[in-house]
Short mmCIF file of C-alpha atoms in Angstrom, two decimals:
data_model
loop_
_atom_site.label_atom_id
_atom_site.label_comp_id
_atom_site.label_asym_id
_atom_site.label_seq_id
_atom_site.Cartn_x
_atom_site.Cartn_y
_atom_site.Cartn_z
CA MET A 22 114.09 61.11 5.24
CA ILE A 23 117.45 60.40 7.36
CA THR A 24 117.09 61.00 11.07
CA ILE A 25 120.47 60.77 13.01
CA GLU A 26 120.67 60.14 17.06
CA ASP A 27 123.53 60.73 19.09
CA LEU A 28 125.85 59.27 16.41
CA THR A 29 129.57 58.66 17.65
CA VAL A 30 132.18 57.50 15.08
CA SER A 31 135.68 56.40 16.01
CA PHE A 32 138.74 56.23 14.19
CA GLY A 33 140.67 54.17 17.12
CA ALA A 34 141.22 56.50 20.29
CA VAL A 35 140.15 59.59 18.03
CA GLN A 36 136.22 60.51 17.89
CA ALA A 37 135.50 61.92 14.62
CA LEU A 38 131.79 62.26 15.52
CA ARG A 39 130.51 62.72 18.81
CA ASN A 40 126.86 62.31 19.64
CA VAL A 41 125.83 63.74 16.30
CA SER A 42 122.09 64.17 16.16
CA MET A 43 120.11 65.77 12.71
CA ILE A 44 117.24 65.38 10.39
CA ALA A 45 116.98 65.34 6.38
CA GLU A 46 113.80 65.88 5.49
CA THR A 47 112.32 64.67 2.26
CA GLY A 48 112.94 67.14 -0.88
CA LYS A 49 114.76 69.00 0.82
CA ILE A 50 118.83 69.99 0.57
CA THR A 51 120.41 69.57 3.99
CA ALA A 52 123.81 71.14 3.95
CA VAL A 53 126.74 69.59 6.31
CA LEU A 54 129.18 72.42 6.51
CA GLY A 55 132.37 72.65 8.70
CA ALA A 56 136.12 73.28 8.12
CA ASN A 57 138.59 70.30 7.33
CA GLY A 58 138.74 67.49 10.07
CA ALA A 59 135.06 68.64 11.22
CA GLY A 60 133.64 65.26 10.57
CA LYS A 61 131.73 66.02 7.47
CA THR A 62 132.80 63.30 4.90
CA THR A 63 132.56 60.47 7.97
CA LEU A 64 129.30 61.52 8.88
CA LEU A 65 128.77 60.53 5.41
CA ARG A 66 130.53 57.37 5.25
CA ALA A 67 128.26 56.45 8.07
CA ILE A 68 125.06 57.17 6.59
CA SER A 69 126.37 54.51 3.58
CA GLY A 70 127.77 51.64 6.09
CA LEU A 71 131.41 52.57 4.37
CA LYS A 72 132.33 53.54 8.02
CA GLU A 73 130.74 51.39 11.28
CA PRO A 74 129.66 53.73 14.15
CA LYS A 75 130.64 53.31 17.80
CA ARG A 76 127.72 54.57 18.79
CA GLY A 77 123.84 55.95 17.86
CA THR A 78 121.37 55.68 14.90
CA ILE A 79 120.75 56.31 11.74
CA ARG A 80 117.34 55.53 10.00
CA MET A 81 116.05 55.92 6.46
CA GLY A 82 112.38 56.48 7.32
CA GLU A 83 111.62 53.34 9.80
CA ARG A 84 114.63 51.53 8.66
CA ASN A 85 117.78 51.31 10.83
CA LEU A 86 120.73 51.55 8.85
CA VAL A 87 123.68 50.94 11.32
CA HIS A 88 124.93 47.34 10.72
CA ARG A 89 123.99 46.84 7.39
CA ARG A 90 126.36 46.55 4.59
CA THR A 91 126.96 49.37 2.07
CA GLU A 92 125.61 47.15 -0.99
CA ASP A 93 122.71 46.66 1.11
CA ILE A 94 121.91 50.17 2.04
CA ALA A 95 123.01 51.32 -1.93
CA ARG A 96 120.10 48.82 -2.52
CA LEU A 97 117.67 51.02 -0.10
CA GLY A 98 118.01 53.77 -2.72
CA ILE A 99 120.63 55.91 -1.17
CA GLY A 100 122.92 56.95 -3.92
CA HIS A 101 126.52 58.49 -2.67
CA VAL A 102 128.75 60.59 -4.86
CA PRO A 103 132.27 60.72 -2.69
CA GLU A 104 134.65 62.87 -2.46
CA GLY A 105 136.70 63.13 -5.38
CA ARG A 106 134.18 61.99 -7.36
CA GLY A 107 134.70 58.24 -7.50
CA VAL A 108 134.11 58.02 -11.40
CA ILE A 109 135.97 54.71 -12.55
CA GLY A 110 138.66 56.30 -15.44
CA GLU A 111 139.33 52.97 -17.42
CA PHE A 112 135.22 52.90 -18.07
CA THR A 113 133.71 54.90 -20.66
CA VAL A 114 131.19 57.27 -19.50
CA GLU A 115 128.22 54.88 -20.87
CA GLU A 116 129.90 51.90 -18.75
CA ASN A 117 130.07 54.11 -15.89
CA LEU A 118 126.27 54.87 -15.88
CA ARG A 119 125.25 51.32 -16.81
CA LEU A 120 126.76 50.17 -13.45
CA GLY A 121 124.94 52.73 -12.01
CA ALA A 122 121.63 51.45 -13.32
CA MET A 123 122.64 47.90 -12.78
CA MET A 124 121.12 47.31 -9.09
CA ALA A 125 118.10 49.59 -9.70
CA LYS A 126 115.08 48.37 -11.25
CA VAL A 127 115.01 50.80 -13.89
CA ASN A 128 114.61 50.46 -17.33
CA LEU A 129 118.66 51.48 -18.88
CA GLN A 130 117.76 53.00 -22.07
CA LYS A 131 115.37 55.37 -20.64
CA GLY A 132 117.52 56.10 -17.68
CA LEU A 133 120.76 56.84 -20.21
CA GLU A 134 118.38 58.93 -22.00
CA GLU A 135 117.36 61.11 -18.99
CA GLN A 136 120.71 61.54 -17.72
CA TYR A 137 121.96 62.77 -21.26
CA GLU A 138 118.78 65.14 -21.03
CA GLN A 139 119.84 66.18 -17.70
CA PHE A 140 123.68 66.52 -18.68
CA PRO A 141 123.96 67.05 -22.73
CA VAL A 142 127.73 66.91 -22.35
CA LEU A 143 127.84 63.44 -20.85
CA GLY A 144 125.63 62.24 -23.95
CA GLU A 145 128.36 63.85 -26.05
CA ARG A 146 130.92 61.90 -24.44
CA ARG A 147 128.72 58.56 -24.12
CA LYS A 148 132.06 56.28 -25.38
CA GLN A 149 134.94 58.40 -24.05
CA HIS A 150 136.74 57.02 -20.93
CA ALA A 151 135.96 58.91 -17.70
CA ALA A 152 139.89 59.89 -17.42
CA LYS A 153 139.46 62.22 -20.26
CA LEU A 154 136.80 64.00 -18.79
CA SER A 155 137.50 67.46 -17.23
CA GLY A 156 136.72 68.26 -13.35
CA GLY A 157 133.51 69.40 -13.99
CA GLU A 158 131.93 67.04 -16.52
CA ARG A 159 133.39 64.19 -14.01
CA GLN A 160 131.40 65.62 -11.41
CA MET A 161 128.05 65.45 -13.36
CA LEU A 162 129.09 61.82 -14.36
CA ALA A 163 129.20 60.95 -10.42
CA MET A 164 126.14 62.58 -9.79
CA ALA A 165 124.34 60.96 -13.05
CA ARG A 166 125.95 57.95 -11.94
CA ALA A 167 124.14 58.10 -8.82
CA LEU A 168 121.00 59.84 -10.13
CA ILE A 169 120.10 56.93 -12.70
CA ALA A 170 119.46 54.58 -9.72
CA LYS A 171 116.47 56.76 -9.06
CA PRO A 172 117.63 57.10 -5.40
CA SER A 173 115.14 58.86 -2.81
CA VAL A 174 118.23 60.05 -0.58
CA LEU A 175 121.26 61.68 -2.64
CA LEU A 176 124.87 61.96 -0.59
CA LEU A 177 127.00 64.92 -1.99
CA ASP A 178 130.29 65.01 -0.48
CA GLU A 179 132.16 68.25 -1.74
CA PRO A 180 130.95 68.11 -5.29
CA SER A 181 132.49 71.95 -5.61
CA LEU A 182 135.97 70.76 -4.86
CA GLY A 183 138.58 71.74 -6.96
CA LEU A 184 135.94 72.96 -9.76
CA ALA A 185 135.81 76.80 -11.23
CA PRO A 186 133.28 79.21 -9.81
CA LEU A 187 131.14 78.98 -12.81
CA VAL A 188 130.86 75.73 -13.18
CA THR A 189 130.24 74.95 -9.07
CA ALA A 190 127.25 77.62 -9.70
CA GLN A 191 126.08 75.35 -12.37
CA LEU A 192 126.51 72.66 -10.17
CA MET A 193 124.22 74.24 -7.58
CA HIS A 194 122.06 75.35 -9.70
CA THR A 195 121.23 71.79 -10.84
CA ILE A 196 121.23 70.34 -7.87
CA HIS A 197 118.64 72.86 -6.68
CA SER A 198 116.52 71.84 -9.94
CA LEU A 199 116.61 67.90 -8.96
CA CYS A 200 115.72 68.73 -5.34
CA GLU A 201 112.77 71.20 -6.79
CA SER A 202 111.42 68.16 -9.44
CA SER A 203 111.15 65.28 -7.46
CA ASP A 204 111.09 64.14 -3.42
CA LEU A 205 114.78 63.70 -3.58
CA THR A 206 116.04 64.46 -0.12
CA VAL A 207 119.66 65.46 -0.47
CA ILE A 208 122.47 65.53 2.02
CA LEU A 209 125.16 68.08 0.97
CA VAL A 210 128.70 68.31 2.38
CA GLU A 211 130.50 71.41 1.57
CA GLN A 212 133.34 73.17 2.65
CA ASN A 213 132.14 76.30 -0.22
CA ALA A 214 129.67 77.62 2.62
CA SER A 215 128.19 80.21 0.79
CA SER A 216 127.39 78.39 -2.22
CA ALA A 217 125.88 75.64 -0.28
CA LEU A 218 124.15 77.57 1.99
CA ARG A 219 122.49 79.39 -1.10
CA ILE A 220 120.11 76.17 -2.35
CA ALA A 221 119.84 74.64 1.09
CA HIS A 222 117.08 74.54 3.13
CA HIS A 223 118.41 73.33 6.32
CA ALA A 224 122.14 73.50 7.82
CA VAL A 225 124.03 71.77 10.21
CA VAL A 226 127.61 72.82 10.92
CA LEU A 227 130.18 70.54 12.34
CA HIS A 228 133.36 71.31 14.44
CA VAL A 229 135.65 68.73 15.59
CA GLY A 230 132.97 66.19 15.64
CA ARG A 231 130.27 67.80 17.34
CA VAL A 232 127.06 69.50 16.39
CA VAL A 233 127.34 73.46 16.75
CA ALA A 234 124.29 74.70 14.47
CA ASN A 235 121.40 72.91 13.23
CA ASP A 236 119.02 75.19 11.76
CA ASP A 237 117.61 76.82 8.77
CA ALA A 238 119.45 77.42 6.02
CA SER A 239 118.96 81.22 6.14
CA VAL A 240 119.43 81.22 9.56
CA VAL A 241 122.83 80.13 9.45
CA ALA A 242 123.64 81.89 6.84
CA ALA A 243 122.83 85.31 8.91
CA ASP A 244 124.52 84.27 11.84
CA GLU A 245 127.59 86.41 12.33
CA ASN A 246 129.07 84.28 14.63
CA LEU A 247 129.05 80.98 12.78
CA ARG A 248 129.86 82.77 9.43
CA GLN A 249 133.08 84.08 10.85
CA TYR A 250 134.31 81.57 13.55
CA TYR A 251 132.98 78.18 11.84
CA LEU A 252 132.17 78.73 8.21
CA GLY A 253 135.28 81.49 7.28
CA LEU A 254 132.70 83.66 5.47
CA VAL A 255 134.36 87.13 6.19
CA GLU A 256 132.42 89.96 4.96
CA MET B 24 151.49 20.52 -51.44
CA ASP B 25 153.67 23.47 -50.21
CA PRO B 26 156.60 22.31 -48.69
CA PHE B 27 156.78 25.80 -46.95
CA LEU B 28 154.00 24.09 -44.38
CA THR B 29 156.44 21.33 -43.63
CA SER B 30 159.59 23.31 -43.55
CA ARG B 31 161.55 23.77 -39.92
CA ILE B 32 160.32 27.65 -39.49
CA VAL B 33 156.52 26.21 -39.53
CA THR B 34 156.98 23.76 -37.78
CA ASP B 35 158.70 25.80 -34.77
CA ILE B 36 156.35 28.38 -35.09
CA LEU B 37 153.49 25.56 -34.21
CA GLY B 38 154.96 23.83 -32.22
CA GLY B 39 155.34 27.14 -29.84
CA LEU B 40 151.97 28.19 -30.50
CA THR B 41 150.62 25.02 -28.85
CA ASN B 42 152.98 25.57 -25.70
CA GLY B 43 152.30 28.98 -25.79
CA VAL B 44 148.55 29.28 -25.19
CA SER B 45 149.43 26.97 -21.89
CA PHE B 46 151.52 29.68 -21.23
CA GLY B 47 149.05 32.52 -22.18
CA MET B 48 146.24 30.50 -20.26
CA VAL B 49 148.56 30.27 -16.93
CA ALA B 50 149.02 34.02 -17.70
CA LEU B 51 145.78 34.89 -18.05
CA SER B 52 144.53 33.25 -14.50
CA LEU B 53 147.21 35.08 -12.92
CA VAL B 54 146.19 38.01 -13.88
CA LEU B 55 142.56 37.82 -13.53
CA ILE B 56 143.04 36.83 -9.52
CA TRP B 57 146.01 40.11 -9.46
CA ARG B 58 143.20 42.02 -11.29
CA SER B 59 140.07 41.35 -9.23
CA THR B 60 141.77 41.03 -5.46
CA GLY B 61 145.65 42.40 -5.86
CA VAL B 62 146.87 38.23 -4.91
CA LEU B 63 149.54 37.34 -6.85
CA ASN B 64 148.74 33.78 -6.68
CA PHE B 65 152.12 31.19 -6.62
CA ALA B 66 149.28 28.47 -5.98
CA GLN B 67 147.79 28.86 -9.20
CA GLY B 68 149.38 25.51 -10.66
CA ALA B 69 148.86 23.79 -7.88
CA MET B 70 145.08 24.45 -7.53
CA PRO B 71 143.86 23.52 -10.71
CA MET B 72 146.17 20.52 -10.70
CA PHE B 73 144.67 19.53 -7.66
CA ALA B 74 141.10 19.91 -9.34
CA THR B 75 141.81 18.09 -12.03
CA TYR B 76 143.01 15.21 -9.93
CA VAL B 77 139.55 14.79 -8.10
CA GLY B 78 137.76 15.11 -11.41
CA PHE B 79 139.55 12.29 -12.78
CA ALA B 80 139.28 10.04 -10.07
CA LEU B 81 135.98 9.49 -11.69
CA LEU B 82 137.71 7.32 -14.44
CA SER B 83 137.84 4.73 -12.08
CA TYR B 84 133.93 4.68 -11.61
CA HIS B 85 134.18 4.15 -15.87
CA PHE B 86 132.98 7.76 -16.38
CA GLY B 87 134.18 8.95 -19.82
CA TYR B 88 136.50 12.01 -20.69
CA TRP B 89 133.99 14.76 -21.21
CA ALA B 90 132.39 13.72 -17.83
CA CYS B 91 135.28 13.99 -16.16
CA VAL B 92 135.86 17.41 -17.72
CA VAL B 93 132.85 18.60 -16.54
CA ALA B 94 133.92 16.96 -12.80
CA CYS B 95 137.20 19.09 -13.01
CA ILE B 96 135.65 21.95 -13.64
CA ILE B 97 133.29 22.00 -10.43
CA ALA B 98 136.22 20.92 -8.02
CA GLY B 99 137.63 23.92 -9.83
CA LEU B 100 135.03 25.98 -8.51
CA LEU B 101 134.62 25.01 -5.31
CA ILE B 102 138.46 24.82 -4.56
CA GLY B 103 138.86 28.47 -6.03
CA GLY B 104 136.14 30.06 -4.20
CA LEU B 105 136.72 27.81 -0.92
CA THR B 106 140.23 29.23 -1.10
CA GLU B 107 139.16 33.07 -1.63
CA ARG B 108 136.72 32.92 1.31
CA LEU B 109 138.81 30.52 3.61
CA LEU B 110 142.32 31.19 2.90
CA VAL B 111 142.34 34.84 1.12
CA ARG B 112 139.77 36.87 2.20
CA GLY B 113 141.74 37.83 5.47
CA LEU B 114 144.97 39.06 3.67
CA TYR B 115 143.19 41.60 1.65
CA GLY B 116 144.80 45.05 2.75
CA LYS B 117 148.06 43.33 4.57
CA PRO B 118 151.52 43.96 2.99
CA GLU B 119 151.68 42.04 -0.17
CA ILE B 120 154.12 39.62 0.89
CA ASN B 121 151.59 38.14 3.51
CA PRO B 122 149.29 36.06 0.80
CA ILE B 123 152.59 35.39 -1.54
CA VAL B 124 153.84 33.45 1.41
CA VAL B 125 150.60 32.05 2.13
CA MET B 126 150.04 31.44 -1.39
CA VAL B 127 153.57 29.39 -1.91
CA GLY B 128 152.34 27.12 1.25
CA PHE B 129 149.29 26.35 0.29
CA LEU B 130 151.40 25.40 -3.18
CA ILE B 131 153.71 22.93 -1.40
CA VAL B 132 150.71 21.23 1.18
CA LEU B 133 148.33 20.85 -2.08
CA GLU B 134 151.44 18.77 -4.14
CA ALA B 135 152.20 17.03 -0.68
CA VAL B 136 148.75 16.20 -0.43
CA ALA B 137 148.18 15.05 -3.94
CA ALA B 138 151.42 13.07 -3.95
CA ALA B 139 149.83 10.96 -0.52
CA ILE B 140 146.52 10.58 -2.24
CA TRP B 141 147.46 9.85 -5.85
CA SER B 142 151.05 9.18 -5.72
CA SER B 143 153.80 11.06 -7.87
CA THR B 144 153.52 8.44 -10.78
CA PRO B 145 152.15 10.03 -13.87
CA ARG B 146 148.72 9.01 -14.38
CA SER B 147 147.56 8.39 -17.75
CA ILE B 148 145.00 11.01 -19.02
CA PRO B 149 143.21 9.26 -21.91
CA SER B 150 142.80 11.94 -24.66
CA PRO B 151 139.76 12.28 -26.61
CA PHE B 152 142.16 13.07 -29.84
CA SER B 153 145.34 11.36 -31.38
CA SER B 154 148.46 12.85 -30.69
CA ILE B 155 150.13 11.46 -33.94
CA HIS B 156 150.85 14.46 -36.10
CA TRP B 157 149.30 14.47 -39.69
CA GLN B 158 151.32 14.12 -42.72
CA LEU B 159 151.58 16.35 -45.77
CA ALA B 160 152.95 14.88 -48.99
CA GLY B 161 154.72 12.27 -47.00
CA LYS B 162 156.23 14.82 -44.38
CA PRO B 163 155.27 15.07 -40.83
CA PHE B 164 152.89 18.68 -40.01
CA ALA B 165 153.15 20.44 -36.86
CA LEU B 166 149.90 19.64 -36.04
CA SER B 167 147.80 16.69 -34.73
CA PRO B 168 143.92 16.22 -34.08
CA PHE B 169 145.39 16.87 -29.97
CA THR B 170 147.18 19.95 -30.87
CA VAL B 171 144.26 21.74 -32.73
CA TYR B 172 142.17 20.73 -29.66
CA GLU B 173 144.20 21.95 -27.50
CA ILE B 174 144.78 25.29 -29.17
CA ALA B 175 141.02 25.75 -30.01
CA SER B 176 140.29 24.82 -26.30
CA ALA B 177 142.60 27.97 -25.32
CA LEU B 178 141.24 30.15 -27.97
CA LEU B 179 137.38 29.31 -27.24
CA VAL B 180 138.76 30.05 -23.32
CA MET B 181 140.20 33.51 -23.96
CA ALA B 182 137.39 34.34 -26.27
CA ALA B 183 134.60 33.25 -23.42
CA VAL B 184 136.59 35.59 -21.10
CA ALA B 185 137.14 38.21 -23.00
CA ALA B 186 133.49 38.13 -23.75
CA LEU B 187 132.52 37.80 -20.05
CA PHE B 188 134.53 41.04 -19.26
CA ARG B 189 133.81 43.09 -22.48
CA PHE B 190 129.82 42.39 -23.39
CA THR B 191 128.20 41.04 -20.20
CA LYS B 192 126.79 42.95 -16.64
CA LEU B 193 128.72 40.64 -14.71
CA GLY B 194 131.95 41.43 -16.73
CA LEU B 195 131.32 44.94 -16.16
CA GLN B 196 130.54 43.97 -12.12
CA LEU B 197 133.83 42.06 -11.75
CA ARG B 198 135.76 45.01 -13.99
CA ALA B 199 134.23 47.58 -11.38
CA SER B 200 134.73 45.59 -7.94
CA ALA B 201 138.43 45.27 -9.06
CA LEU B 202 139.23 48.68 -10.14
CA ALA B 203 136.81 50.51 -7.34
CA PRO B 204 135.58 48.53 -4.61
CA GLU B 205 134.73 51.16 -2.75
CA VAL B 206 132.63 52.98 -5.48
CA SER B 207 131.27 49.55 -6.43
CA ARG B 208 129.74 49.16 -3.29
CA LEU B 209 128.39 52.34 -3.23
CA LEU B 210 126.62 51.23 -6.01
CA GLY B 211 125.06 48.19 -4.77
CA VAL B 212 127.57 45.78 -6.23
CA ARG B 213 127.97 42.74 -3.62
CA VAL B 214 131.97 43.23 -4.22
CA GLY B 215 132.63 40.09 -1.79
CA ARG B 216 130.85 37.79 -3.73
CA LEU B 217 132.29 39.01 -6.89
CA LEU B 218 136.20 38.44 -5.64
CA THR B 219 135.22 34.60 -4.98
CA LEU B 220 133.78 34.45 -8.10
CA GLY B 221 137.07 35.92 -9.70
CA TRP B 222 138.92 33.16 -8.14
CA MET B 223 136.28 30.33 -8.99
CA LEU B 224 136.73 31.82 -12.65
CA SER B 225 140.54 32.04 -12.50
CA THR B 226 140.64 28.52 -11.47
CA VAL B 227 138.46 26.91 -13.85
CA VAL B 228 140.84 28.54 -16.74
CA GLY B 229 143.65 26.86 -15.09
CA VAL B 230 141.61 23.95 -14.71
CA ILE B 231 141.36 23.87 -18.30
CA THR B 232 144.80 24.13 -19.17
CA THR B 233 145.85 21.58 -16.86
CA ILE B 234 143.42 19.05 -18.53
CA LEU B 235 144.80 19.88 -21.89
CA VAL B 236 148.37 19.42 -20.38
CA ALA B 237 147.94 16.32 -18.82
CA SER B 238 146.03 15.00 -21.96
CA ASN B 239 148.60 15.19 -23.76
CA PHE B 240 149.97 11.72 -24.24
CA PHE B 241 153.62 12.15 -23.36
CA THR B 242 153.05 14.36 -20.39
CA GLY B 243 150.13 12.82 -18.12
CA LEU B 244 148.93 13.91 -14.75
CA THR B 245 151.40 14.58 -11.61
CA PRO B 246 151.52 16.42 -9.01
CA GLN B 247 154.09 18.70 -10.05
CA VAL B 248 152.41 18.87 -13.91
CA MET B 249 151.64 22.45 -13.70
CA ASP B 250 154.78 23.86 -12.03
CA GLY B 251 157.42 24.28 -15.40
CA ILE B 252 154.26 25.71 -17.08
CA PHE B 253 153.56 27.77 -14.31
CA ALA B 254 156.67 29.30 -14.46
CA TYR B 255 156.85 30.51 -17.89
CA GLY B 256 153.00 31.61 -17.43
CA PHE B 257 154.39 33.86 -14.65
CA ILE B 258 157.29 34.91 -16.80
CA ALA B 259 154.44 35.98 -19.16
CA ALA B 260 152.33 37.73 -17.03
CA ALA B 261 155.01 39.99 -16.21
CA ILE B 262 156.03 40.64 -19.38
CA GLY B 263 153.13 41.20 -20.73
CA GLY B 264 152.09 43.24 -17.36
CA LEU B 265 149.71 41.58 -14.40
CA GLU B 266 147.28 44.15 -15.28
CA SER B 267 146.57 43.57 -18.61
CA PRO B 268 144.47 40.59 -19.93
CA VAL B 269 145.40 40.56 -23.81
CA GLY B 270 149.03 41.46 -22.75
CA ALA B 271 149.17 38.37 -20.73
CA ILE B 272 148.08 36.07 -23.73
CA ILE B 273 150.21 37.54 -26.26
CA ALA B 274 153.21 37.32 -24.06
CA GLY B 275 152.53 33.51 -23.22
CA VAL B 276 152.02 32.91 -26.82
CA VAL B 277 155.18 34.86 -28.12
CA LEU B 278 157.40 32.97 -25.19
CA GLY B 279 156.38 29.42 -26.39
CA VAL B 280 157.50 30.30 -29.93
CA VAL B 281 160.61 31.90 -28.27
CA ASN B 282 161.26 28.74 -26.82
CA GLN B 283 160.41 26.68 -29.35
CA PHE B 284 163.20 28.26 -31.51
CA VAL B 285 165.92 28.08 -28.44
CA THR B 286 164.96 24.27 -28.17
CA ASP B 287 165.64 23.70 -31.83
CA TYR B 288 168.29 26.15 -32.68
CA VAL B 289 170.07 26.78 -29.91
CA ASN B 290 169.51 24.31 -26.90
CA GLN B 291 166.73 23.07 -24.60
CA ASN B 292 169.08 23.57 -21.45
CA ALA B 293 169.22 27.45 -22.88
CA VAL B 294 165.26 27.80 -22.55
CA ILE B 295 164.87 29.05 -19.25
CA ILE B 296 167.63 31.33 -19.18
CA ILE B 297 166.57 32.79 -22.51
CA ALA B 298 163.17 33.38 -20.77
CA LEU B 299 164.51 34.73 -17.49
CA ALA B 300 166.68 37.35 -19.68
CA ILE B 301 163.89 38.22 -21.89
CA LEU B 302 161.69 38.82 -18.33
CA ILE B 303 164.89 40.92 -17.09
CA VAL B 304 164.98 43.18 -20.45
CA SER B 305 161.57 43.70 -20.70
CA LEU B 306 161.20 44.87 -16.80
CA MET B 307 164.39 47.31 -17.04
CA ILE B 308 162.50 49.04 -20.05
CA ARG B 309 158.73 48.42 -19.10
CA PRO B 310 158.59 47.94 -15.18
CA SER B 311 155.11 48.03 -15.38
CA GLY B 312 154.95 45.04 -18.50
CA VAL B 313 154.78 45.67 -22.23
CA PHE B 314 151.09 46.05 -22.75
CA THR B 315 150.44 48.05 -19.31
CA LYS B 316 150.37 51.88 -19.00
CA SER B 317 152.78 52.99 -16.89
CA THR B 318 150.60 54.81 -14.68
CA GLN B 319 149.15 51.31 -13.30
CA ARG B 320 150.56 49.47 -10.59
CA ARG B 321 153.86 48.44 -11.01
CA VAL B 322 154.84 44.17 -11.26
#
């Protein structure tokens, strides 16, 4: 479980997050929604230690994550799939996966087989450079690279960005299945609010760095004001 | 015996190859640092020179050649690591001119300190192998036991570096840290330590090159011993592409052979002019370097 209390993150004089508090429960998908500049990516970067908060706490269970180095946070079991996927194009699919498995104490061969079973296209392209994969395949690779380390928390930043609707639907189904079949805690940052709300258990809506809604996904999805003013979902 | 082996062309090729591997090694060490930290290390000749002086100071205490080589490598590891931690770390992310100015300054300081401690007089390093060229059918052949040692050592180092990057977990992490530091950190890779290690490795490659150059009977060890070789190594790295270790080595070897032919057939004074002309032409045609993909960072 990830517990965030009173989190404030600044870029110079600009506050990207202001007194944000939220809980991402174990085994559940928490969607973080909002328009561009709402602070969604900054929230994930603060959890991963890529951005030092000005104030507030971020806890994983009882462990405080603030002031820890990114690599130490990753080794605690937090997998972060960054915006733009972050696969290493010069590496082959298998090298990307090997890198993901390296820091976690997992059996590499077993881990590779599991990921190839989950994402068969990666198995077919294991020797291909990641730069040559399509957008959807890269997203799968980025997720597989995070999952091979068996994280307890998965942070996904705009996984549907630039993907065709069909691929996005498949991806959301995969995320949902992963969560159903394990105790994986997922924090899903998305601009595609309708797709995210379809699979999320809980939703947090950010607007210019502040939390404007924090409730069950079904409640947020049904709130006409939120849909219209913050999520851009007009019937 | 085949007279072809003692012909002028074969002699030039083998002589050029001997020099070329040194250029290639310096170019490789430059590429290692550039790829891992984006810093153009102008002290890449001076740092190994200093480590070699430190290591061979043991000669005065009656240690043998190989013990001194080990001491040089240890000194190189320390100098490389300390330089990254104390001098370079604060320069990452700053304009590219900042580390260049700092490393040029460091080069001057290291050469001055070495001259103050050990003097500028060439210091003889006892070679473990003879520099007298073999004879074939009564004619001098281009190779000696020492040049074979020089070429074999360089090839061994290059193969070891290639194997490290290609086949080991450490190599995978080093490459990942260089290509995508933030993503590597997100995967738990301790990027800071690997940057230090990259500088240590690169300095050791430079130290082995310096030992080979300084062990040559005709060279000896001076504070400026690597200046000329650094210049050609830098040219080779720029021609091959600062992103390409293989390109840097190949360009170094080719440059060595070209230099030898220019020395033999034209004039020794024309060597640097021809080398710079090749550099200019190659950069005009391939600004990123001959062996670097054009989408990558430009030299």
